[in-house]
Each structure stands twice: as structure tokens, then as C-alpha cells.
């Protein structure tokens, strides 16, 4: 009898404690983030407030930047930083650096951001990023950021308003593979405008097929976006990088770029 009473009291205490904890910490969060520059709308929304959060910047990336991002929205994948309109150095196009945060409770991959640019309600351009040009690409864990630039083929006017929306795949990718950036250093560059140079290593268990891209995302000392540039690792463009292998890269700035702090990401394809 005493053991039954003890068991009942213990069970009642546990239920009461669970009820108290639920009352103190209950409820889920939802909503959209308002950004200074045309907030992107999240898709595939899944509300969760208990996801384990990793470091916001993937350890696969290299560099020293600390981006000045807005808070993400719990349960959503959303744009948390959008840079200014920047004319591309190779023609009349426009690039916009964007940072997306995964605030769901599961990994995502293959993020893509696209949308129109308009002036006074009239659409003047449509932009998107290359599917493999977000870093990291293969796996963006809960609480992590991923970086890319959205390209518009037209030179957008400075008063253009962007309506960018991120889409993505749930779960880690079996197709895209991120490689580890080992070094990311300032260099002279072939155009005289500077470069970011360094090495990458394939720390995965599979051989990574090229072209293996390496992109740099530039920020000022306050963490505000200042520009982007694209390059590739050394060697034949489609040559595989075996598991454990290391190679170098050089990302040249074709135009003068303010890049006192930066992040570099690199990825290829599962062969």
C-alpha cells in the first residue's frame, strides 16, 4: 500500500511540474521579419521553438566577417539581410547580396532566391541566383545562415524595389557538396583591384565533381554588405576533388571593391 501511495504521489508531482513548465514556457512563435530593404517572404513554413541551433555561420566557410543580420522568424526560412543594388563589372546587370536564415527545426538545402524589381509599381527586371551559388549549399542546419547574390540582367535604377522570395528543399542534399575553406586571405589580383586567395579541402566522404565554385561575400567593418565576386578552384573545371584532397582558389575583383571583411564559400557536385 505504501509503495502504491508513493507511486501516486510521485506521478501527481510529475504531472503538476509538467503543467507548470508548460504554463511558463508554452506557446509557439510566428510572424514575418520587417527588413530595411524589401523583406523576402519565407516559404515552406514550419513553426518550431525547440530546434537545436548551431553556429549561425557554417564552419565550412572561411573569412572574418560578422554580417549585421536582422533576427530571423522562428519556424521560417527568410531573408535576414539584403545588400544594395550593385552594377556588375562585366556588363549592364545588377547584383544584390542576400543572406537567408533557416529558422525551422530541420536542415534544408539548395536555397534559391528570386523575384521582380519594380519602379512605381511597374516591373523593370526579374532576378534570381544560380541554384548552386548559395553557401553553404548542401546542408543549412537549423539556425544557420546561407549567402548568395541575386542577379538581374538589367541595370536597375537606384529607386527600384525588390520583392525577393526564398525557396528551398527540405533535408540535406545528395547532389550538392560543400567543401571546407581552409584559408581565405587578401591578395593582389590580376586586375589590380585585389583578390581573395586560399585553399579548400574536400572533407566529405565522396569525390566532389567540378566545376567547384568559390565565392566571396564582402562586408564593411560594421557587417554591412559591400559586394560579391565569383571564382573557381584551380585545375580542370570538371576534374573531381577526391575525399580528403586539397586545392587552391583565387577570386579576383574585376572592379574596385570595398572588402575589409569577407566570407568565402565553396561547393561542387556529388560524383
CSV table of C-alpha atoms in Angstrom, one decimal:
chain,number,residue,atom,x,y,z
A,1,UNK,CA,0.0,0.0,0.0
A,2,UNK,CA,2.8,2.4,0.9
A,3,UNK,CA,4.5,1.8,-2.4
A,4,UNK,CA,1.3,2.5,-4.3
A,5,UNK,CA,0.8,5.8,-2.4
A,6,UNK,CA,4.4,6.8,-3.1
A,7,UNK,CA,3.9,6.0,-6.8
A,8,UNK,CA,0.7,8.0,-7.0
A,9,UNK,CA,2.3,11.0,-5.2
A,10,UNK,CA,5.3,10.8,-7.5
A,11,UNK,CA,3.2,10.7,-10.6
A,12,UNK,CA,1.0,13.6,-9.4
A,13,UNK,CA,4.1,15.6,-8.7
A,14,UNK,CA,5.5,15.0,-12.2
A,15,UNK,CA,2.2,15.9,-13.8
A,16,UNK,CA,1.9,19.1,-11.8
A,17,UNK,CA,5.5,20.0,-12.7
A,18,UNK,CA,4.9,19.3,-16.4
A,19,UNK,CA,1.8,21.5,-16.2
A,20,UNK,CA,3.7,24.3,-14.5
A,21,UNK,CA,6.5,24.2,-17.1
A,22,UNK,CA,4.0,24.2,-20.0
A,23,UNK,CA,2.3,27.2,-18.5
A,24,UNK,CA,5.6,29.1,-18.1
A,25,UNK,CA,7.2,28.4,-21.4
A,26,UNK,CA,4.3,27.4,-23.6
A,27,UNK,CA,3.2,28.9,-26.9
A,28,UNK,CA,4.7,28.9,-30.3
A,29,UNK,CA,6.1,31.9,-32.2
A,30,UNK,CA,5.2,33.0,-35.7
A,31,UNK,CA,5.3,36.1,-37.8
A,32,UNK,CA,7.4,37.9,-40.5
A,33,UNK,CA,10.6,40.0,-40.2
A,34,UNK,CA,10.5,43.5,-41.4
A,35,UNK,CA,13.7,44.4,-43.2
A,36,UNK,CA,15.1,47.8,-44.1
A,37,UNK,CA,15.3,46.6,-47.8
A,38,UNK,CA,12.2,44.9,-49.2
A,39,UNK,CA,11.8,41.8,-46.9
A,40,UNK,CA,11.7,38.4,-48.6
A,41,UNK,CA,8.8,36.2,-47.9
A,42,UNK,CA,9.5,32.8,-46.3
A,43,UNK,CA,8.1,29.6,-47.8
A,44,UNK,CA,7.6,26.1,-46.5
A,45,UNK,CA,6.8,27.5,-43.1
A,46,UNK,CA,7.0,25.0,-40.2
A,47,UNK,CA,6.6,26.5,-36.7
A,48,UNK,CA,9.0,25.3,-34.1
A,49,UNK,CA,10.5,26.9,-31.0
A,50,UNK,CA,12.6,24.0,-29.7
A,51,UNK,CA,15.0,23.5,-32.6
A,52,UNK,CA,18.7,23.0,-31.6
A,53,UNK,CA,20.6,25.9,-33.0
A,54,UNK,CA,24.1,25.7,-34.4
A,55,UNK,CA,26.6,28.5,-35.1
A,56,UNK,CA,24.9,31.0,-37.5
A,57,UNK,CA,27.8,30.8,-39.9
A,58,UNK,CA,28.8,27.4,-41.1
A,59,UNK,CA,32.2,26.2,-40.1
A,60,UNK,CA,32.8,25.2,-43.7
A,61,UNK,CA,33.1,28.8,-44.7
A,62,UNK,CA,36.2,30.9,-44.3
A,63,UNK,CA,36.9,34.5,-43.6
A,64,UNK,CA,36.4,37.1,-40.8
A,65,UNK,CA,33.1,38.9,-41.5
A,66,UNK,CA,30.3,39.3,-38.9
A,67,UNK,CA,27.3,40.2,-41.0
A,68,UNK,CA,24.8,42.6,-39.5
A,69,UNK,CA,21.7,40.5,-40.0
A,70,UNK,CA,18.1,41.1,-38.7
A,71,UNK,CA,16.6,38.5,-36.4
A,72,UNK,CA,15.1,35.5,-38.2
A,73,UNK,CA,11.5,34.4,-37.8
A,74,UNK,CA,11.1,31.2,-35.7
A,75,UNK,CA,9.7,28.4,-37.9
A,76,UNK,CA,10.5,30.0,-41.2
A,77,UNK,CA,13.2,30.4,-43.8
A,78,UNK,CA,13.6,34.1,-44.6
A,79,UNK,CA,15.9,36.8,-45.9
A,80,UNK,CA,17.6,38.5,-42.9
A,81,UNK,CA,20.0,40.8,-44.9
A,82,UNK,CA,19.8,42.3,-48.3
A,83,UNK,CA,22.5,44.5,-49.7
A,84,UNK,CA,22.4,47.5,-52.0
A,85,UNK,CA,22.0,47.4,-55.8
A,86,UNK,CA,25.4,46.9,-57.3
A,87,UNK,CA,26.3,47.2,-61.1
A,88,UNK,CA,28.1,44.1,-62.3
A,89,UNK,CA,31.6,44.8,-63.7
A,90,UNK,CA,31.0,42.7,-66.9
A,91,UNK,CA,28.0,44.5,-68.3
A,92,UNK,CA,24.8,46.3,-67.5
A,93,UNK,CA,23.5,43.8,-65.0
A,94,UNK,CA,22.8,44.3,-61.2
A,95,UNK,CA,23.9,42.1,-58.3
A,96,UNK,CA,22.3,42.1,-54.8
A,97,UNK,CA,23.9,40.2,-51.9
A,98,UNK,CA,21.4,38.3,-49.8
A,99,UNK,CA,21.6,36.3,-46.6
A,100,UNK,CA,18.9,33.7,-45.8
A,101,UNK,CA,18.4,32.1,-42.3
A,102,UNK,CA,17.0,28.7,-41.7
A,103,UNK,CA,14.8,29.0,-38.5
A,104,UNK,CA,13.0,25.7,-39.0
A,105,UNK,CA,13.8,22.7,-36.9
A,106,UNK,CA,15.3,20.7,-39.8
A,107,UNK,CA,18.2,21.0,-42.2
A,108,UNK,CA,17.4,22.5,-45.7
A,109,UNK,CA,19.4,22.7,-48.9
A,110,UNK,CA,19.5,24.1,-52.4
A,111,UNK,CA,18.2,27.6,-51.5
A,112,UNK,CA,17.1,29.8,-54.3
A,113,UNK,CA,16.0,33.4,-54.1
A,114,UNK,CA,14.1,35.1,-57.0
A,115,UNK,CA,11.6,37.9,-57.6
A,116,UNK,CA,10.8,41.1,-59.5
A,117,UNK,CA,12.2,44.6,-59.3
A,118,UNK,CA,9.7,47.4,-59.8
A,119,UNK,CA,9.6,51.2,-60.0
A,120,UNK,CA,6.3,52.9,-59.0
A,121,UNK,CA,4.5,49.5,-59.5
A,122,UNK,CA,6.0,48.8,-62.9
A,123,UNK,CA,8.2,45.7,-63.2
A,124,UNK,CA,11.6,46.6,-64.7
A,125,UNK,CA,13.5,43.4,-64.1
A,126,UNK,CA,13.4,39.8,-62.8
A,127,UNK,CA,16.3,38.3,-60.8
A,128,UNK,CA,17.5,35.0,-59.4
A,129,UNK,CA,20.6,33.3,-58.1
A,130,UNK,CA,22.2,30.2,-59.6
A,131,UNK,CA,20.9,27.2,-57.7
A,132,UNK,CA,24.4,26.1,-56.5
A,133,UNK,CA,25.6,29.6,-55.6
A,134,UNK,CA,24.3,29.7,-52.0
A,135,UNK,CA,26.9,28.9,-49.4
A,136,UNK,CA,26.5,26.5,-47.7
A,137,UNK,CA,24.6,24.7,-50.5
A,138,UNK,CA,24.3,21.1,-49.5
A,139,UNK,CA,23.2,21.4,-45.8
A,140,UNK,CA,22.0,24.5,-44.0
A,141,UNK,CA,21.2,23.5,-40.4
A,142,UNK,CA,18.7,25.0,-38.0
A,143,UNK,CA,19.7,28.5,-37.0
A,144,UNK,CA,22.3,28.7,-39.8
A,145,UNK,CA,22.8,31.5,-42.4
A,146,UNK,CA,23.4,30.9,-46.1
A,147,UNK,CA,24.9,33.5,-48.5
A,148,UNK,CA,24.4,34.3,-52.2
A,149,UNK,CA,23.8,37.1,-54.7
A,150,UNK,CA,20.7,37.7,-56.9
A,151,UNK,CA,21.5,38.7,-60.5
A,152,UNK,CA,19.3,41.0,-62.6
A,153,UNK,CA,20.3,41.2,-66.3
A,154,UNK,CA,19.3,44.9,-66.4
A,155,UNK,CA,21.0,47.8,-64.8
A,156,UNK,CA,18.3,48.6,-62.2
A,157,UNK,CA,17.6,52.2,-61.2
A,158,UNK,CA,18.5,53.1,-57.7
A,159,UNK,CA,14.9,53.5,-56.6
A,160,UNK,CA,13.9,50.0,-57.7
A,161,UNK,CA,12.0,48.0,-55.1
A,162,UNK,CA,12.7,44.3,-54.9
A,163,UNK,CA,10.3,41.6,-53.9
A,164,UNK,CA,12.5,38.6,-53.3
A,165,UNK,CA,11.3,35.2,-52.1
A,166,UNK,CA,13.4,32.2,-50.9
A,167,UNK,CA,12.6,28.7,-51.8
A,168,UNK,CA,14.4,25.5,-50.8
A,169,UNK,CA,14.4,21.8,-50.4
A,170,UNK,CA,13.8,20.1,-47.1
A,171,UNK,CA,16.6,18.0,-45.8
A,172,UNK,CA,20.3,17.7,-46.8
A,173,UNK,CA,21.2,17.5,-50.5
A,174,UNK,CA,22.6,14.3,-52.0
A,175,UNK,CA,23.6,16.3,-55.1
A,176,UNK,CA,25.4,19.4,-53.9
A,177,UNK,CA,28.5,19.0,-51.7
A,178,UNK,CA,30.1,21.9,-49.7
A,179,UNK,CA,33.9,21.8,-49.4
A,180,UNK,CA,35.8,23.1,-46.4
A,181,UNK,CA,37.5,26.5,-46.9
A,182,UNK,CA,40.9,26.1,-45.1
A,183,UNK,CA,42.4,29.6,-45.9
A,184,UNK,CA,40.9,32.9,-47.1
A,185,UNK,CA,43.5,35.7,-47.5
A,186,UNK,CA,43.7,39.1,-49.2
A,187,UNK,CA,45.7,39.0,-52.5
A,188,UNK,CA,46.8,41.4,-55.3
A,189,UNK,CA,44.6,40.0,-58.0
A,190,UNK,CA,45.1,40.0,-61.8
A,191,UNK,CA,43.1,43.2,-62.4
A,192,UNK,CA,44.8,45.3,-59.7
A,193,UNK,CA,41.6,45.5,-57.6
A,194,UNK,CA,42.6,42.9,-55.1
A,195,UNK,CA,41.6,39.3,-54.7
A,196,UNK,CA,40.8,36.7,-52.1
A,197,UNK,CA,43.0,33.6,-52.3
A,198,UNK,CA,43.3,30.4,-50.3
A,199,UNK,CA,42.8,26.7,-50.2
A,200,UNK,CA,39.8,24.3,-49.8
A,201,UNK,CA,39.6,20.7,-48.8
A,202,UNK,CA,37.1,18.0,-49.5
A,203,UNK,CA,36.2,16.8,-46.0
A,204,UNK,CA,33.3,14.8,-47.2
A,205,UNK,CA,33.4,11.0,-47.8
A,206,UNK,CA,32.6,11.3,-51.5
A,207,UNK,CA,34.5,12.7,-54.5
A,208,UNK,CA,33.3,16.2,-55.5
A,209,UNK,CA,32.9,16.9,-59.2
A,210,UNK,CA,33.5,20.3,-60.7
A,211,UNK,CA,33.1,23.0,-61.6
A,212,UNK,CA,33.8,23.6,-57.9
A,213,UNK,CA,33.0,27.3,-57.3
A,214,UNK,CA,34.4,29.6,-54.7
A,215,UNK,CA,32.5,32.8,-54.0
A,216,UNK,CA,33.4,35.7,-51.7
A,217,UNK,CA,30.9,37.9,-49.9
A,218,UNK,CA,32.2,41.3,-48.8
A,219,UNK,CA,31.2,43.4,-45.8
A,220,UNK,CA,32.3,46.7,-44.2
A,221,UNK,CA,33.6,46.8,-40.6
A,222,UNK,CA,30.1,47.2,-39.4
A,223,UNK,CA,28.9,44.0,-41.2
A,224,UNK,CA,27.0,45.7,-44.0
A,225,UNK,CA,27.2,44.2,-47.5
A,226,UNK,CA,29.6,45.8,-49.9
A,227,UNK,CA,30.0,43.4,-52.8
A,228,UNK,CA,30.5,39.8,-54.1
A,229,UNK,CA,32.8,38.1,-56.6
A,230,UNK,CA,32.9,34.6,-58.0
A,231,UNK,CA,35.8,32.3,-58.8
A,232,UNK,CA,36.7,28.6,-59.1
A,233,UNK,CA,39.2,26.3,-57.6
A,234,UNK,CA,42.4,25.5,-59.5
A,235,UNK,CA,42.7,22.7,-62.0
A,236,UNK,CA,40.5,21.4,-64.8
A,237,UNK,CA,36.9,22.7,-64.4
A,238,UNK,CA,35.3,19.3,-64.3
A,239,UNK,CA,38.1,17.4,-62.6
A,240,UNK,CA,36.9,15.6,-59.4
A,241,UNK,CA,38.3,16.5,-56.0
A,242,UNK,CA,38.7,13.2,-54.1
A,243,UNK,CA,37.7,12.8,-50.5
A,244,UNK,CA,40.4,14.4,-48.3
A,245,UNK,CA,42.1,16.2,-51.2
A,246,UNK,CA,43.1,19.9,-51.1
A,247,UNK,CA,43.3,22.5,-53.8
A,248,UNK,CA,43.7,26.3,-54.1
A,249,UNK,CA,41.5,29.1,-55.4
A,250,UNK,CA,41.7,32.8,-56.4
A,251,UNK,CA,38.7,35.1,-56.5
A,252,UNK,CA,39.7,38.3,-58.4
A,253,UNK,CA,37.7,41.5,-58.1
A,254,UNK,CA,37.1,42.8,-61.6
A,255,UNK,CA,36.3,46.3,-60.2
A,256,UNK,CA,37.4,48.2,-57.1
A,257,UNK,CA,35.6,46.6,-54.2
A,258,UNK,CA,35.5,47.6,-50.5
A,259,UNK,CA,36.2,44.3,-48.8
A,260,UNK,CA,37.7,44.8,-45.4
A,261,UNK,CA,35.9,41.7,-44.0
A,262,UNK,CA,34.6,38.8,-46.0
A,263,UNK,CA,33.3,35.2,-46.0
A,264,UNK,CA,34.2,32.6,-48.6
A,265,UNK,CA,32.1,29.5,-49.5
A,266,UNK,CA,32.9,26.7,-51.9
A,267,UNK,CA,30.8,23.8,-53.3
A,268,UNK,CA,30.6,21.2,-56.1
A,269,UNK,CA,28.6,18.2,-57.0
A,270,UNK,CA,28.4,14.6,-55.7
A,271,UNK,CA,30.0,12.5,-58.4
